N, CA and C atoms as an extended XYZ file, in Angstrom:
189
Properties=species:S:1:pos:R:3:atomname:S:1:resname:S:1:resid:I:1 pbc="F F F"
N         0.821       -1.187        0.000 N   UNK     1
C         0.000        0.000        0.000 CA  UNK     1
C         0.874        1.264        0.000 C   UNK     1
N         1.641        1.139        0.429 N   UNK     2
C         2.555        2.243        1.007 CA  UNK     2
C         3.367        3.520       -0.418 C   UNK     2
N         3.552        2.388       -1.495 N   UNK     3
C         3.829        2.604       -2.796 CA  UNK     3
C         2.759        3.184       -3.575 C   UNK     3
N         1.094        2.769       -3.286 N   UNK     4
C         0.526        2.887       -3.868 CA  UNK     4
C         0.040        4.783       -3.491 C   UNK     4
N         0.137        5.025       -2.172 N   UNK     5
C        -0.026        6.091       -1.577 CA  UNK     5
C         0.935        7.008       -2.264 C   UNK     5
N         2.095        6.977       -2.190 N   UNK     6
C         3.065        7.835       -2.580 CA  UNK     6
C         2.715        8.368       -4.035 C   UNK     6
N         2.270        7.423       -4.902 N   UNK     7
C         2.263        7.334       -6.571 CA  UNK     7
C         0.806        8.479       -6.319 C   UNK     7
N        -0.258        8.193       -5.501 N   UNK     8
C        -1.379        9.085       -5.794 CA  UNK     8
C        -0.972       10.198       -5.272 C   UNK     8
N        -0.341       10.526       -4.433 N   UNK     9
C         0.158       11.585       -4.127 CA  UNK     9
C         1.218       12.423       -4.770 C   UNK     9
N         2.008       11.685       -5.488 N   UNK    10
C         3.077       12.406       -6.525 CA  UNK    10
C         2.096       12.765       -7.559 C   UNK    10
N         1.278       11.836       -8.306 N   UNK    11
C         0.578       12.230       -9.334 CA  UNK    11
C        -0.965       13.172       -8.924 C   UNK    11
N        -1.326       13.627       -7.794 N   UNK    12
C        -1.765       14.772       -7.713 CA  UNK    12
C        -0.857       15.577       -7.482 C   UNK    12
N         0.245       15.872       -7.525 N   UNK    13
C         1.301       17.245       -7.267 CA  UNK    13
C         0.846       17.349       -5.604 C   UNK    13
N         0.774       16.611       -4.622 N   UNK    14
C         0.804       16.749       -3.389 CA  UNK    14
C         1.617       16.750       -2.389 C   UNK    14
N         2.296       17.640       -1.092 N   UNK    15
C         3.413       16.915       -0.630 CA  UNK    15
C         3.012       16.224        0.664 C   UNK    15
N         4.199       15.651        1.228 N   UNK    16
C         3.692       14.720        2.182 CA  UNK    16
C         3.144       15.818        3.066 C   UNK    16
N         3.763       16.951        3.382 N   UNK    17
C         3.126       17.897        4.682 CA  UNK    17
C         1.771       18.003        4.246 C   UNK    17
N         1.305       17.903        3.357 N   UNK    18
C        -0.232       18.620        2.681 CA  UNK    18
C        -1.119       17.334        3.097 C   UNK    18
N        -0.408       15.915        2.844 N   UNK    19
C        -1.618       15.053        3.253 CA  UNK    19
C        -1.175       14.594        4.796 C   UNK    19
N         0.045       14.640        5.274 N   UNK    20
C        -0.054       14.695        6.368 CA  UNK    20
C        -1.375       15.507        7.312 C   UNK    20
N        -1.107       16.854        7.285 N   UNK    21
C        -2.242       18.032        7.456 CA  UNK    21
C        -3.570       17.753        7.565 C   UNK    21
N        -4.239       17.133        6.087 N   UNK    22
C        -5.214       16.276        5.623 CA  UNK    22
C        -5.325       15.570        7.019 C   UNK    22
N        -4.665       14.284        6.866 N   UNK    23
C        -5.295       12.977        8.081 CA  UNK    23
C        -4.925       13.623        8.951 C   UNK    23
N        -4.695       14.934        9.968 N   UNK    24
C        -4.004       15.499       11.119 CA  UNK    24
C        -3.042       14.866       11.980 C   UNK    24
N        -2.050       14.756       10.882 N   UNK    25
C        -0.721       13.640       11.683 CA  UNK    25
C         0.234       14.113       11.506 C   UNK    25
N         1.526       13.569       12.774 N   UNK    26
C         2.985       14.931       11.995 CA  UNK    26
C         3.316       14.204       10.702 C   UNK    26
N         4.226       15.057        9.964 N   UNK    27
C         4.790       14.700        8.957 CA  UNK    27
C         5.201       13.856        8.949 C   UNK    27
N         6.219       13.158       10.160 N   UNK    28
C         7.397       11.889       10.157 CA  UNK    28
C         6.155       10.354       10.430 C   UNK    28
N         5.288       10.960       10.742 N   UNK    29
C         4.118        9.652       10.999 CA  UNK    29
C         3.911        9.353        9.795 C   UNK    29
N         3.543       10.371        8.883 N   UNK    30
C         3.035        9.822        7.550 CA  UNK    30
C         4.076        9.570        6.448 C   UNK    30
N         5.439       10.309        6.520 N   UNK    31
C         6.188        9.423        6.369 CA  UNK    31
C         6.545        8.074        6.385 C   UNK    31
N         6.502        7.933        7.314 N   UNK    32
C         6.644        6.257        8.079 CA  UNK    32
C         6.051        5.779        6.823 C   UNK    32
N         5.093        6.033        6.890 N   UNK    33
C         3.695        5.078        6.206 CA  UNK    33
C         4.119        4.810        4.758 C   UNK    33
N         4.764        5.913        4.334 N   UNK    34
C         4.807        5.738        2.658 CA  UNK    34
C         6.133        5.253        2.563 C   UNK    34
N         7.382        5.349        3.858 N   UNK    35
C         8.178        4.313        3.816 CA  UNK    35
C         7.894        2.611        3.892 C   UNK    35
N         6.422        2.779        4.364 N   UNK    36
C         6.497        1.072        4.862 CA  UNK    36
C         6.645        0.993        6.008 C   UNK    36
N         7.348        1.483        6.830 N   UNK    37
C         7.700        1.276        7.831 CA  UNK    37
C         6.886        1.184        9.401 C   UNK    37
N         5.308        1.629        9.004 N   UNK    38
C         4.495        1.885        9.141 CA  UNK    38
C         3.319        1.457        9.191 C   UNK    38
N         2.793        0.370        9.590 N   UNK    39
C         1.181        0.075        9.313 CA  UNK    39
C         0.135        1.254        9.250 C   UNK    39
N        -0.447        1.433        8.301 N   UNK    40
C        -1.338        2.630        7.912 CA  UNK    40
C        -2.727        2.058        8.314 C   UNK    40
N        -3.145        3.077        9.354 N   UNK    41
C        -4.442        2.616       10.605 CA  UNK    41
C        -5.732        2.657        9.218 C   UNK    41
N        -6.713        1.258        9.280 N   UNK    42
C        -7.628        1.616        8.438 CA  UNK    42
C        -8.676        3.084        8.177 C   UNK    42
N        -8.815        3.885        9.711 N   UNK    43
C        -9.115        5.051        9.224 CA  UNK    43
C        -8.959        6.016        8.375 C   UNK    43
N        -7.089        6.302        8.247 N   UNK    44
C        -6.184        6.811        7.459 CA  UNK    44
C        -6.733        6.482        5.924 C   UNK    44
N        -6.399        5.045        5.830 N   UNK    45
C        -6.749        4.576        4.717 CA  UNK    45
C        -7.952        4.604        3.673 C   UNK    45
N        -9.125        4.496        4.790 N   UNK    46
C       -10.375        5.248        4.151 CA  UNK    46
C       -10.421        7.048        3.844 C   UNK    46
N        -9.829        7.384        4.798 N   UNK    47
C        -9.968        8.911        4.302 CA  UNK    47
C        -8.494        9.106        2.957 C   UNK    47
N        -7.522        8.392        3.027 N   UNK    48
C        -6.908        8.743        2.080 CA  UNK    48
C        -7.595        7.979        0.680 C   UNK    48
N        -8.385        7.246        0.441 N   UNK    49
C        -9.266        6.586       -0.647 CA  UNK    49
C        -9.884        7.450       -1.128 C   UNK    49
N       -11.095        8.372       -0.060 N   UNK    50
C       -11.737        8.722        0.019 CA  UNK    50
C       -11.086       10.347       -1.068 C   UNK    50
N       -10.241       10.596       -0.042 N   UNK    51
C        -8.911       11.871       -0.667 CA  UNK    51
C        -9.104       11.883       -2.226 C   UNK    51
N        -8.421       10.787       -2.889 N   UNK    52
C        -8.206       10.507       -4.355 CA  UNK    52
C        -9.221        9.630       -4.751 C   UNK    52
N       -10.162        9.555       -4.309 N   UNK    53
C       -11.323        9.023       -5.368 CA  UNK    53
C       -10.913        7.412       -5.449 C   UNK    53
N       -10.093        6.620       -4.919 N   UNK    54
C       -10.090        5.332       -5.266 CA  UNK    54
C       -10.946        4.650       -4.286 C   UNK    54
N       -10.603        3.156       -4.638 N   UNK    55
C       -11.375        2.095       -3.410 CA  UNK    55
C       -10.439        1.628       -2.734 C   UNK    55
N       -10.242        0.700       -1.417 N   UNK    56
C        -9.750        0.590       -0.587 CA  UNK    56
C        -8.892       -0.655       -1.402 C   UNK    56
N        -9.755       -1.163       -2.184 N   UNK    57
C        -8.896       -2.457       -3.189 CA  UNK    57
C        -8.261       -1.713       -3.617 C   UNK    57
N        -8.108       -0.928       -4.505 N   UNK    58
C        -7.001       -0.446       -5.007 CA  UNK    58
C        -6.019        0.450       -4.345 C   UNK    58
N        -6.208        0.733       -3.352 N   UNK    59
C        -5.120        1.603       -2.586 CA  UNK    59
C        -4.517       -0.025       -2.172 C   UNK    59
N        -4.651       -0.673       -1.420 N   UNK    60
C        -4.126       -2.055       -1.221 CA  UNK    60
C        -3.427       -2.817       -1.985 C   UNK    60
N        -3.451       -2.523       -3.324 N   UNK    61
C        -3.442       -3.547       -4.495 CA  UNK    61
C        -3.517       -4.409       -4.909 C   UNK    61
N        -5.212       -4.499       -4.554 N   UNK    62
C        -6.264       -5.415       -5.386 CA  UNK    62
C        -7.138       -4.751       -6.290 C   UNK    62
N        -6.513       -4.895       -7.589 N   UNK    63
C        -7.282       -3.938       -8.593 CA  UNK    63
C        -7.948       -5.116       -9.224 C   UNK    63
């Protein structure tokens, strides 16, 4: 997932502080996340779906 986040976020011209901001988390948290390093809490995950218009399958990558 973590890959898949980064890619919707590069390809809206977004930076991490901007969707950090978004889910109200510090920067280095949401970092984490798009390192991997990170389990990304299913809340996050629905509102970042929700963010870019995808489904939770495809933020996951089950397309």
């Amino acid at each position: 997932m973590y890959r898949r986040i980064r890619e919707l976020r590069e390809d809206n011209d977004k930076t991490q502080r901007d969707i950090a901001s978004y889910l109200n988390m510090q920067l280095t948290v949401y970092q984490r996340y798009e390192r991997g390093e990170r389990e990304i809490p299913l809340w996050a995950a629905i509102k970042l779906a929700d963010y870019y218009g995808v489904t939770l399958d495809y933020l996951v990558g089950r397309e």
